[in-house]
Short mmCIF file of C-alpha atoms in Angstrom, two decimals:
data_model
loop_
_atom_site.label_atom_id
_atom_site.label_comp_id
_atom_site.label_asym_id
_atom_site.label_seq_id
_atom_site.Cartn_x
_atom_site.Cartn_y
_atom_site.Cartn_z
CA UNK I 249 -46.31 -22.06 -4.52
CA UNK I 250 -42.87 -22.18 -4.15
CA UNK I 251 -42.14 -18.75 -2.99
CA UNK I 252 -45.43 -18.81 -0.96
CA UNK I 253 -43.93 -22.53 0.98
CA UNK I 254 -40.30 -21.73 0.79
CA UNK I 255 -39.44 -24.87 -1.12
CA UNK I 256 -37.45 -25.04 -4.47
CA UNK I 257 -37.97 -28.75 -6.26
CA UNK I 258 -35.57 -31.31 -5.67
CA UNK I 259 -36.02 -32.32 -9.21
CA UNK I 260 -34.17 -28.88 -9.97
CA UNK I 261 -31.70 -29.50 -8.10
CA UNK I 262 -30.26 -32.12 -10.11
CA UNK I 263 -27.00 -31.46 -12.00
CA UNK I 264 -24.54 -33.36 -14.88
CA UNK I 265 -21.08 -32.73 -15.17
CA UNK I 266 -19.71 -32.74 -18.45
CA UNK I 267 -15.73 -33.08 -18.26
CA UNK I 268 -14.30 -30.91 -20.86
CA UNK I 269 -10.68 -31.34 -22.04
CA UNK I 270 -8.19 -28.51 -21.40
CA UNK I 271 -5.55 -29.85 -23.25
CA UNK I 272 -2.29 -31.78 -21.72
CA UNK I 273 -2.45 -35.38 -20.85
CA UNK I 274 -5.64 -36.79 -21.31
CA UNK I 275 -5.51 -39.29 -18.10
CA UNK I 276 -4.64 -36.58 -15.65
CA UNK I 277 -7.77 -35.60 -14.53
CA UNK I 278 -6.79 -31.57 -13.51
CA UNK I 279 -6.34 -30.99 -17.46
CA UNK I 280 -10.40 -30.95 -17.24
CA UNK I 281 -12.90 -28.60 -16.79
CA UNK I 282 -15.93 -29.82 -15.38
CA UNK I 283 -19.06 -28.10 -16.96
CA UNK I 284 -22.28 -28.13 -14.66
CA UNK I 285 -25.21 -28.48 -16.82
CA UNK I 286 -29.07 -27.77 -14.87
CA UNK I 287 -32.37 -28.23 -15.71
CA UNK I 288 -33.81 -25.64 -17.83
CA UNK I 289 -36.40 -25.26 -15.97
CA UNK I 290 -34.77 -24.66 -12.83
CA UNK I 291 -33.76 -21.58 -14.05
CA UNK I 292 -36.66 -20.24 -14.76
CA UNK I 293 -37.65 -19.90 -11.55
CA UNK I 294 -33.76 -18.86 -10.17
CA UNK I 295 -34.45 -16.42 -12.47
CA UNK I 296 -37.45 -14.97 -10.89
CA UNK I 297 -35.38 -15.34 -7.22
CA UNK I 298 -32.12 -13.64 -8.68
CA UNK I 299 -34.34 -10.35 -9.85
CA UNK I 300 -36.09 -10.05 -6.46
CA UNK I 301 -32.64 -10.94 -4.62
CA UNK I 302 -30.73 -8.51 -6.65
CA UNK I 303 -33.44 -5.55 -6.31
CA UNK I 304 -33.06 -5.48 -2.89
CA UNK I 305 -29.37 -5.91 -2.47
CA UNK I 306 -28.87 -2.59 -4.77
CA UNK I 307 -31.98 -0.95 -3.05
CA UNK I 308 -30.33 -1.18 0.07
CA UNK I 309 -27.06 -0.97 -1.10
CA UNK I 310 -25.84 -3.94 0.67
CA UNK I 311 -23.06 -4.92 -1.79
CA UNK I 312 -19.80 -3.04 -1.32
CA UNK I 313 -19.08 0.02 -4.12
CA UNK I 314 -15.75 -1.69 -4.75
CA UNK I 315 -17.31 -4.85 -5.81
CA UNK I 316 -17.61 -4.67 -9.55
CA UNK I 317 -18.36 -8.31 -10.51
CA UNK I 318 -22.07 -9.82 -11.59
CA UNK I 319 -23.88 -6.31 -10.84
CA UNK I 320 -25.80 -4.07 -13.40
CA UNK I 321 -23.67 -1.22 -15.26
CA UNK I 322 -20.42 -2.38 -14.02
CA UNK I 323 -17.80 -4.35 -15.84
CA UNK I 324 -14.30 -5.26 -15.68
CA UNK I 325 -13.45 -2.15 -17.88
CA UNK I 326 -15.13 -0.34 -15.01
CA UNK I 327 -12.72 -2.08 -12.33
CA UNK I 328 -9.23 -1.69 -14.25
CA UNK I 329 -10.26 1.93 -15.10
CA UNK I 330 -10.76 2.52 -11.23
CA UNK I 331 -7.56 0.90 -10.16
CA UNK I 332 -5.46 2.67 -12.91
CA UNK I 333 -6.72 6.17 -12.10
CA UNK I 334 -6.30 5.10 -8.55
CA UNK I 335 -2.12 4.37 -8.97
CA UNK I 336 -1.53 7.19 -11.37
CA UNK I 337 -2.90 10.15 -8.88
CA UNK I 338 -0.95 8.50 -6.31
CA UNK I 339 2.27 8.62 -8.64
CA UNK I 340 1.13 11.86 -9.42
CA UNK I 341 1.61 12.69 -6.01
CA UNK I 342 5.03 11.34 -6.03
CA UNK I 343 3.47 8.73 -3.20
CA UNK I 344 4.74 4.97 -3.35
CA UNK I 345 2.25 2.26 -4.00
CA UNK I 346 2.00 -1.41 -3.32
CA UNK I 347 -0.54 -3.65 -4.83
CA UNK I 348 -1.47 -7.17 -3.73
CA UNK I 349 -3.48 -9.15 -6.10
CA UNK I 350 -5.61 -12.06 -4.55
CA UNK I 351 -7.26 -14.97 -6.15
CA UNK I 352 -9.68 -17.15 -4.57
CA UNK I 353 -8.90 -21.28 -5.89
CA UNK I 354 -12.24 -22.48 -6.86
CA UNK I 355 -14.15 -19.59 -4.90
CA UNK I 356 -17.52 -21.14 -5.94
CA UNK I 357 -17.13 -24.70 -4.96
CA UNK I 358 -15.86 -23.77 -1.33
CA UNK I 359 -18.28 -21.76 -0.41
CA UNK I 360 -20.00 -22.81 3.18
CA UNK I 361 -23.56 -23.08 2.86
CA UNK I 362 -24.48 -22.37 6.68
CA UNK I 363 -21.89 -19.29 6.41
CA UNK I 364 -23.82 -18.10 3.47
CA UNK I 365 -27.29 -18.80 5.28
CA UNK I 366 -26.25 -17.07 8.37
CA UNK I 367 -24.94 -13.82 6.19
CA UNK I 368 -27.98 -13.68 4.00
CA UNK I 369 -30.13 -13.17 7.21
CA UNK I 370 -27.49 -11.19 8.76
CA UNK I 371 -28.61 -8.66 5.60
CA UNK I 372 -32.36 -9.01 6.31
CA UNK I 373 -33.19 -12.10 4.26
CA UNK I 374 -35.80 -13.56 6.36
CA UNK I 375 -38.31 -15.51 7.30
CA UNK I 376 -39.60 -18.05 3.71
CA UNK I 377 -37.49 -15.71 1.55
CA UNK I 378 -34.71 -17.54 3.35
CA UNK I 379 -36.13 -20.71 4.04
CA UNK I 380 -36.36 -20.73 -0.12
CA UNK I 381 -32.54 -20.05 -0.46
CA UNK I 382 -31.89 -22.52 2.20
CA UNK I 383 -34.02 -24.84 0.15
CA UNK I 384 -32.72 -24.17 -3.38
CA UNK I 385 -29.05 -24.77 -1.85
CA UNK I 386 -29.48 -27.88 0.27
CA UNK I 387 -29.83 -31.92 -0.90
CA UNK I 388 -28.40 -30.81 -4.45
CA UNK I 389 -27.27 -33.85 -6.27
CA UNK I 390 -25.03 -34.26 -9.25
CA UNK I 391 -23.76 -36.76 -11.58
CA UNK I 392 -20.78 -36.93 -14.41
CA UNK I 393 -21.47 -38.02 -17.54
CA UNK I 394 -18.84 -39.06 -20.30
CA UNK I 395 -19.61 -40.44 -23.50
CA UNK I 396 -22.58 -42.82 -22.62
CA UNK I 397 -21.47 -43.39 -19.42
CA UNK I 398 -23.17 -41.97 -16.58
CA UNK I 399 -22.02 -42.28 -12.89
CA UNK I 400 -24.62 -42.14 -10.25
CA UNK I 401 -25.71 -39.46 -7.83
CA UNK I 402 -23.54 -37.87 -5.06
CA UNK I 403 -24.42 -35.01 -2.57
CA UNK I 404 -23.25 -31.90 -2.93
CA UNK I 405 -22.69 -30.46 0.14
CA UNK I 406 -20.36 -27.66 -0.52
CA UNK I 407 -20.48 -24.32 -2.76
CA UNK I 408 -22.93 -22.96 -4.80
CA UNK I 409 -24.45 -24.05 -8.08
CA UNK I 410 -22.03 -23.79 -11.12
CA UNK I 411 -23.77 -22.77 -13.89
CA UNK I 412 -26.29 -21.65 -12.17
CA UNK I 413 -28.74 -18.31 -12.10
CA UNK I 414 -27.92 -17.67 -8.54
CA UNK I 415 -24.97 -18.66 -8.11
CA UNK I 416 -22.79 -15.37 -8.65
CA UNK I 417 -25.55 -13.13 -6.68
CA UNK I 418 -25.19 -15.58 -3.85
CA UNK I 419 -21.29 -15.76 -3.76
CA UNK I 420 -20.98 -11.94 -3.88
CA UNK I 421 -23.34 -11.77 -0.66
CA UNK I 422 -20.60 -14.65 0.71
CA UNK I 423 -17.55 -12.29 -0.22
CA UNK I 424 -18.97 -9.23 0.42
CA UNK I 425 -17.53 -8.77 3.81
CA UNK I 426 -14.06 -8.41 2.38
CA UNK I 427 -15.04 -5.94 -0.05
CA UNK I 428 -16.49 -3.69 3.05
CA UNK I 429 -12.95 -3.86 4.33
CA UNK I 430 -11.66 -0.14 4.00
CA UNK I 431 -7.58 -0.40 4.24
CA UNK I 432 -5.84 2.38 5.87
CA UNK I 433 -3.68 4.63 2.98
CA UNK I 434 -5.23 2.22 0.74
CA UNK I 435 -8.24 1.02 -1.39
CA UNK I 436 -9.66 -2.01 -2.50
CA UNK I 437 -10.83 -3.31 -6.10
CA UNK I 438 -12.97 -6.56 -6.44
CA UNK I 439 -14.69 -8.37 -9.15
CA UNK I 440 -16.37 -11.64 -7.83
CA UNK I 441 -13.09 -13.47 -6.55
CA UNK I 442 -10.44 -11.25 -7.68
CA UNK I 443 -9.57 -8.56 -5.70
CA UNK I 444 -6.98 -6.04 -5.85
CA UNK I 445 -5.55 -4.15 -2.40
CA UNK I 446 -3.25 -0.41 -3.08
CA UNK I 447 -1.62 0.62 -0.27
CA UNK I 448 0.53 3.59 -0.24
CA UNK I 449 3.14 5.95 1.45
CA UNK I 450 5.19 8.37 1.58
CA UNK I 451 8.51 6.19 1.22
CA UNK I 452 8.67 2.75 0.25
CA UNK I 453 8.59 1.33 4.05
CA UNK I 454 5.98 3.32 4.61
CA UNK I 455 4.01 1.48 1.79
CA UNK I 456 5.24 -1.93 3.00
CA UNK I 457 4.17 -1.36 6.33
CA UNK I 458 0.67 -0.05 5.18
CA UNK I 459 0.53 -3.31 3.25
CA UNK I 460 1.53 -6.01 5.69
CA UNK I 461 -1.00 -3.94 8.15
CA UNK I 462 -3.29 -3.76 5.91
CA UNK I 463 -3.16 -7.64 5.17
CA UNK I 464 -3.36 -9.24 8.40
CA UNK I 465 -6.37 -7.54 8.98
CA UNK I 466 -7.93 -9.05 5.95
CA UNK I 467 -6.92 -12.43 7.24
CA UNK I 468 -8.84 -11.91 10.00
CA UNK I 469 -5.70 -11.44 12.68
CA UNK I 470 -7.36 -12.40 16.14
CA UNK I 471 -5.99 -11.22 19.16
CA UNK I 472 -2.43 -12.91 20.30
CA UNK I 473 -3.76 -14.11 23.62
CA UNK I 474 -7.07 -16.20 22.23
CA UNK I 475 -4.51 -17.21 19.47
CA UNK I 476 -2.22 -18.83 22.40
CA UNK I 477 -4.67 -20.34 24.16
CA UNK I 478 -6.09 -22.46 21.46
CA UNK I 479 -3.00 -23.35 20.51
CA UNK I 480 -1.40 -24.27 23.98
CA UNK I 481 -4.51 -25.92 24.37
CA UNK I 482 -4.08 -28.49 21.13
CA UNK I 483 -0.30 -28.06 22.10
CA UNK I 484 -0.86 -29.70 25.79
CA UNK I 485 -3.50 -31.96 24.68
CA UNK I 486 -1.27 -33.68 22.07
CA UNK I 487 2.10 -33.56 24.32
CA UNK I 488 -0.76 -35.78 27.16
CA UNK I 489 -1.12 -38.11 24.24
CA UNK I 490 2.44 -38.62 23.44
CA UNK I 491 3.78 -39.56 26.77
CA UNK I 492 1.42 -41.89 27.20
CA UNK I 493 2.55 -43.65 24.11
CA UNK I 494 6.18 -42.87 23.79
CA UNK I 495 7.13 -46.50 26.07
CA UNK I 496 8.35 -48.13 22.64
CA UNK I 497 5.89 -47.06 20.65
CA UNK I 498 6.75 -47.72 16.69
CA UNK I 499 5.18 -47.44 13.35
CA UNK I 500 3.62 -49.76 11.06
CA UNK I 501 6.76 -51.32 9.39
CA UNK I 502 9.45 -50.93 12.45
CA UNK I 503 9.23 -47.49 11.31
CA UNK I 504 9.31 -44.81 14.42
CA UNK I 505 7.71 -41.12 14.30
CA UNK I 506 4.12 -43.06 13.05
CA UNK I 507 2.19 -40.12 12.29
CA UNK I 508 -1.00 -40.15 14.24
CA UNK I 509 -2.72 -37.24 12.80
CA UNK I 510 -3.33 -34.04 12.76
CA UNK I 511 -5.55 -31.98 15.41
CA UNK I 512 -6.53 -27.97 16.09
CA UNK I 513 -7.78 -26.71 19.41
CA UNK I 514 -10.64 -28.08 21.21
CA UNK I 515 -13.49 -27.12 20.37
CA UNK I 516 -14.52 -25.81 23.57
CA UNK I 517 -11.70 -23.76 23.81
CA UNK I 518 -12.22 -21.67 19.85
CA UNK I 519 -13.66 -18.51 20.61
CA UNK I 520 -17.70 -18.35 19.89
CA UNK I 521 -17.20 -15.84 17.04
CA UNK I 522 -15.45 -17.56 14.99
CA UNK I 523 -17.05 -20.20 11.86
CA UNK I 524 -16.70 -23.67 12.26
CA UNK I 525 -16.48 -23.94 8.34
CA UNK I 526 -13.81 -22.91 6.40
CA UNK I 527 -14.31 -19.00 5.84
CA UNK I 528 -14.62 -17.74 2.24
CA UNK I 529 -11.52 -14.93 2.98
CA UNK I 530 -8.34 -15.67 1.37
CA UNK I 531 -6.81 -17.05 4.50
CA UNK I 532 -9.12 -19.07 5.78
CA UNK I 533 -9.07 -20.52 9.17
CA UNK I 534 -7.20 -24.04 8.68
CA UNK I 535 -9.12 -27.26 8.36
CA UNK I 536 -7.42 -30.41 10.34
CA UNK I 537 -6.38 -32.82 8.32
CA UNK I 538 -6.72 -36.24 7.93
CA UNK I 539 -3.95 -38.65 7.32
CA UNK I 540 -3.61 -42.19 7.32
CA UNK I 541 -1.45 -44.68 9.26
CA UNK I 542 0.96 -45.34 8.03
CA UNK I 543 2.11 -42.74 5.77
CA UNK I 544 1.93 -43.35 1.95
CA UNK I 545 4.26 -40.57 0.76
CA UNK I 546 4.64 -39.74 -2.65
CA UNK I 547 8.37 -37.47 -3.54
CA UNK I 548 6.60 -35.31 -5.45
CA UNK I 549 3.95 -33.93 -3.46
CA UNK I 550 3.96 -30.67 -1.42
CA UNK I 551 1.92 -29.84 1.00
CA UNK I 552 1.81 -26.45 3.49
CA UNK I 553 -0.86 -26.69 5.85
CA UNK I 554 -1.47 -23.60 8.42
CA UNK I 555 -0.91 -23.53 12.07
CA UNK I 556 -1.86 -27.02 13.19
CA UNK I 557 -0.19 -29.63 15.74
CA UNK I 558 1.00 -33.24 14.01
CA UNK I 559 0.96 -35.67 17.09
CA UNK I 560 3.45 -38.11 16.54
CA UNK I 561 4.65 -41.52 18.27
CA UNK I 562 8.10 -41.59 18.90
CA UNK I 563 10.03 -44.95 19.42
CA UNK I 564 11.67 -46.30 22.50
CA UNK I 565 14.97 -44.96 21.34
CA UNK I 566 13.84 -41.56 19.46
CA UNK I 567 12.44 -38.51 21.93
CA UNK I 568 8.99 -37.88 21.37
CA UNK I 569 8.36 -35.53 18.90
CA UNK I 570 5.82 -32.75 17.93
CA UNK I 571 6.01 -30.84 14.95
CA UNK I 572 4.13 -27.57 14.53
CA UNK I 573 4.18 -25.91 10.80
CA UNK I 574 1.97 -22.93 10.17
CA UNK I 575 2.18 -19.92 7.53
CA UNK I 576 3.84 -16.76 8.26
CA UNK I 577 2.77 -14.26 11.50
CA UNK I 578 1.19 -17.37 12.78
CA UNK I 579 3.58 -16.82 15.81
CA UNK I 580 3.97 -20.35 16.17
CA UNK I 581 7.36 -19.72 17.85
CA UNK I 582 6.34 -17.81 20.74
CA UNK I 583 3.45 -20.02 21.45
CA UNK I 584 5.47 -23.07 21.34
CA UNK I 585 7.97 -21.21 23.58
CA UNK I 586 5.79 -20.60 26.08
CA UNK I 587 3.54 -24.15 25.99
CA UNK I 588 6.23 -26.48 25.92
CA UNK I 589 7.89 -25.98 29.71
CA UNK I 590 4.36 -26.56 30.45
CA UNK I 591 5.15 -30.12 29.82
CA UNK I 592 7.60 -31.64 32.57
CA UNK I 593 11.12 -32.04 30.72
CA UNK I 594 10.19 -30.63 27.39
CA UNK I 595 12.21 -28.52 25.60
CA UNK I 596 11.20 -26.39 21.92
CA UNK I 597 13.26 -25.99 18.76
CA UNK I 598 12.74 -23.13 16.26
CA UNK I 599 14.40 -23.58 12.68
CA UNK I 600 13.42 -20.18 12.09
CA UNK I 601 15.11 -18.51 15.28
CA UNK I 602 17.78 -20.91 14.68
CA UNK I 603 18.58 -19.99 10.85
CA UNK I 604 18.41 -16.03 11.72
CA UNK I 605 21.08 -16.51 14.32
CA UNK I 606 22.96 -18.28 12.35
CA UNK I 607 22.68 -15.89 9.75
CA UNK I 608 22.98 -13.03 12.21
CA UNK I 609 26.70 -14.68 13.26
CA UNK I 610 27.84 -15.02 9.69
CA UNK I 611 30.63 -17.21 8.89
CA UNK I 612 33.29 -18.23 5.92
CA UNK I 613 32.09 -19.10 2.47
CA UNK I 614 30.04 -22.37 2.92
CA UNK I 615 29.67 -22.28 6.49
CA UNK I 616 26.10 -22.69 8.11
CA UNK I 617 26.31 -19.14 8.54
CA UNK I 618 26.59 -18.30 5.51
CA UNK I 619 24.31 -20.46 3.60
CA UNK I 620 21.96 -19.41 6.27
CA UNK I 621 22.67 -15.36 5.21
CA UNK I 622 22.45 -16.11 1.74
CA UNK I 623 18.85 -17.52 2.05
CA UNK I 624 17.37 -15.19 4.99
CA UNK I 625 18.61 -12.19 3.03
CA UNK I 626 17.58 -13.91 -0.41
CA UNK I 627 14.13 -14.42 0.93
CA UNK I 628 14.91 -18.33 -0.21
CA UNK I 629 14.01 -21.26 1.38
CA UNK I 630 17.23 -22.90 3.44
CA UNK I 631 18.82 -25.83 1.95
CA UNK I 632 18.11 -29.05 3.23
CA UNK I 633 21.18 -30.53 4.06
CA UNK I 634 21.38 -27.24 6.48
CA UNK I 635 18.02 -27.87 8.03
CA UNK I 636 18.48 -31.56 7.94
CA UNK I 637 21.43 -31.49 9.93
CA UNK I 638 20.11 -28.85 12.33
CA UNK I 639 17.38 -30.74 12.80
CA UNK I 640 19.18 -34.22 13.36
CA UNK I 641 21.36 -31.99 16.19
CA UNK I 642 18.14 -30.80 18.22
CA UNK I 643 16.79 -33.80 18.45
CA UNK I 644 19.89 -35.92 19.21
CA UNK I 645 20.10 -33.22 22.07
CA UNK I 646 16.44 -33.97 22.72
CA UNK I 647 17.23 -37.39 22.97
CA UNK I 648 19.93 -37.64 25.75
CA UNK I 649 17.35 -36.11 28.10
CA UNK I 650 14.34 -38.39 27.66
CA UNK I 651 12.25 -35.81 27.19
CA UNK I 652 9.91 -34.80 24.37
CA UNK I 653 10.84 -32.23 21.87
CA UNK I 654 8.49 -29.68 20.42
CA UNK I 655 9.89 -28.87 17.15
CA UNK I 656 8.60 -25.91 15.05
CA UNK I 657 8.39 -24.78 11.39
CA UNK I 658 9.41 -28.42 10.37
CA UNK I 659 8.47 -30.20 7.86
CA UNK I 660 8.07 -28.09 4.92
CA UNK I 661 6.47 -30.50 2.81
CA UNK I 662 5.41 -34.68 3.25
CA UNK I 663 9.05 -35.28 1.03
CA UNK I 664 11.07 -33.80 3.95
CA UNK I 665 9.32 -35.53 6.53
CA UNK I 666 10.14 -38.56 4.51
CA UNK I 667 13.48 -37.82 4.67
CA UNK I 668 13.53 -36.89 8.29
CA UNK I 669 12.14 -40.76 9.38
CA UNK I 670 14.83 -42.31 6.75
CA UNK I 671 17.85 -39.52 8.45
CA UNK I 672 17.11 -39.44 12.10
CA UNK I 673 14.35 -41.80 12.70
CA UNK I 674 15.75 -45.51 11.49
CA UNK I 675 19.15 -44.00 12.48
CA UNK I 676 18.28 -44.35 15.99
CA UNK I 677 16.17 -47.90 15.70
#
């Protein structure tokens, strides 16, 4: 009945979490490991779903040769034998190799169930044989249980089943379009989430260049020009928003630079092709994020988000500002170059140009210059008295014209923003 009506019971899809200790400090909950326990009868019938689903996926031979995880007469002896042979015949060769070793954080729980939906039918899983998956992986519930204690249902509306029958068949047809990538002077080695990428050439640029090619194309690199207009157009919405609020405009507390929140293009304006969910490939496309006003900030946490736009009020007697952090070869520099004359009176900041040319110009021993050098060619992070006091000079500059500042590849982390309202925001008050 069920495969005839596309329907897997609800009742299976009821799960309890067992917390197991890792070891460490017992009140911290990261030192657990949550173990997902399922009816047994439930997989039974994934059971009968995982033989048919896996029949056809190695009939067809829909799942990538370099993916050696959860499939029939492979192993990870299989994998490591691959990717040794691999680097010795290209030593043999007297060729230079690279490898780059990624690791998916919690792969299973972050897959995105209409992703996965949309790819299974993208393979030819139709019709109820799909309506059945869609079933089996929708309105899941689970509860954790401790001791005696037993907290009450929540949805689960993210990732597949842990501890589950299905679950690694389902997450290999989520991942599989990474393991179809075929680098150029290079190979690729996978099992479930871990995957290995060997790039060579003849000389050790050669190999780098192979490599950082090779990479951004297994990020997904989209074309510079849709990448500028989405973000000039989360750029230009956010710089509307801050004018209209920068007449005295101050923070919970008397404290200026209230942070607002975070925002990525319009909707509208993100090209069609592109997942509205967070994408299962190792750099996914960033989520917004959500933070409250006002800021609770705690010293010791870090965060680096990717290319997003924080819109911040600025008070009466600080410019407005807007800072715009994103990982490397977002090109978050150029963009903001080119968006922020858009704005009447704005003017942009770049640490990052700033610190090269500061490096570039050199200087005595502990100059700017050459604390810059010493960290550009180090491959270091800049110190932060440097970048503090860089920063307090662009936007006192800022300041003196009335104008907004657009201010990129600052804040590293919610400590140094912290430090930038105590520095340069109350400063000005």
């Amino acid at each position: 009945m069920c495969f005839k009506n596309g329907v897997f019971p609800d009742l299976f899809k009821k799960s309890l979490i067992h917390p197991i200790h890792k070891g460490g400090n017992r009140d911290v909950v990261g030192n657990y490991r949550p173990i997902s326990v399922l009816p047994a009868l439930s997989k039974i019938l994934e059971k009968l779903m995982n033989s048919r689903l896996t029949n056809y996926l190695e009939k067809e031979n829909l799942i990538s040769n370099s993916q050696f995880g959860f499939r029939a007469g492979r192993s990870t002896e299989d994998a490591v034998s691959s990717l040794t042979e691999y680097i010795v015949d290209l030593l043999d060769n007297k060729r230079k190799c690279i490898g780059i070793f990624l690791d998916l954080a919690k792969a299973f729980d972050t897959v995105s169930i209409p992703i996965l939906l949309s790819k299974m039918e993208n393979i030819g899983i139709r019709g109820q044989s799909l309506e059945i998956f869609s079933d089996y992986l929708t309105n899941r519930t689970q509860r954790v249980k401790i001791g005696n204690l037993t907290s009450s249902d929540l949805p689960v509306t993210f990732g597949v089943p842990q501890g589950s029958v299905l679950g690694p068949s389902l997450f290999l047809i989520y991942i599989n379009e990474l393991c179809l990538h075929t680098p150029v002077n290079g190979r690729i080695f996978s099992f479930a989430d871990d995957t290995a990428l060997v790039y060579e050439g003849e000389t050790w640029m050669e190999a780098r260049n192979n490599a950082e090619t090779g990479l951004q194309k297994v990020n997904g690199e989209r074309n510079p020009e849709e990448v500028y207009k989405d973000f000039r157009a989360a750029i230009l919405q956010v710089l509307g928003a801050v004018e209209e609020q920068s007449n005295g405009g101050v923070g919970a507390g008397g404290i200026p630079g209230e942070i607002v929140g975070v925002e990525p293009a319009p909707p509208n304006m993100m090209p069609r092709s592109l997942p509205q969910e967070p994408s299962a490939l190792p750099v996914p496309v960033a989520e917004p994020l959500s933070l409250p006003a006002p800021v609770s900030v705690e010293p010791t946490r870090t965060v680096t988000p990717k290319a997003s736009v924080i819109r911040v009020r600025g008070a009466a007697t600080t410019p407005p500002l807007l800072f715009v952090v994103g990982g490397p070869g977002s090109n978050k520099a150029a963009l903001c170059q080119r968006a922020a004359p858009l704005r009447q009176g704005w003017t942009h900041f770049s640490l990052g140009q700033r610190l090269r040319a500061l490096a570039d110009a050199g200087g005595g021993l502990g100059s700017d210059g050459a604390l810059a050098r010493a960290a550009v060619s180090g491959g270091s992070l800049a110190p932060r008295d440097l970048v503090s006091k860089l920063v307090r000079a662009a936007v006192t500059d800022s300041g003196r014209s009335g104008h907004g500042l657009v201010l990129d590849s600052y804040p590293r982390d919610l400590e140094q923003l912290e430090a930038f309202e105590k520095e340069v925001c109350r400063q000005s008050v």
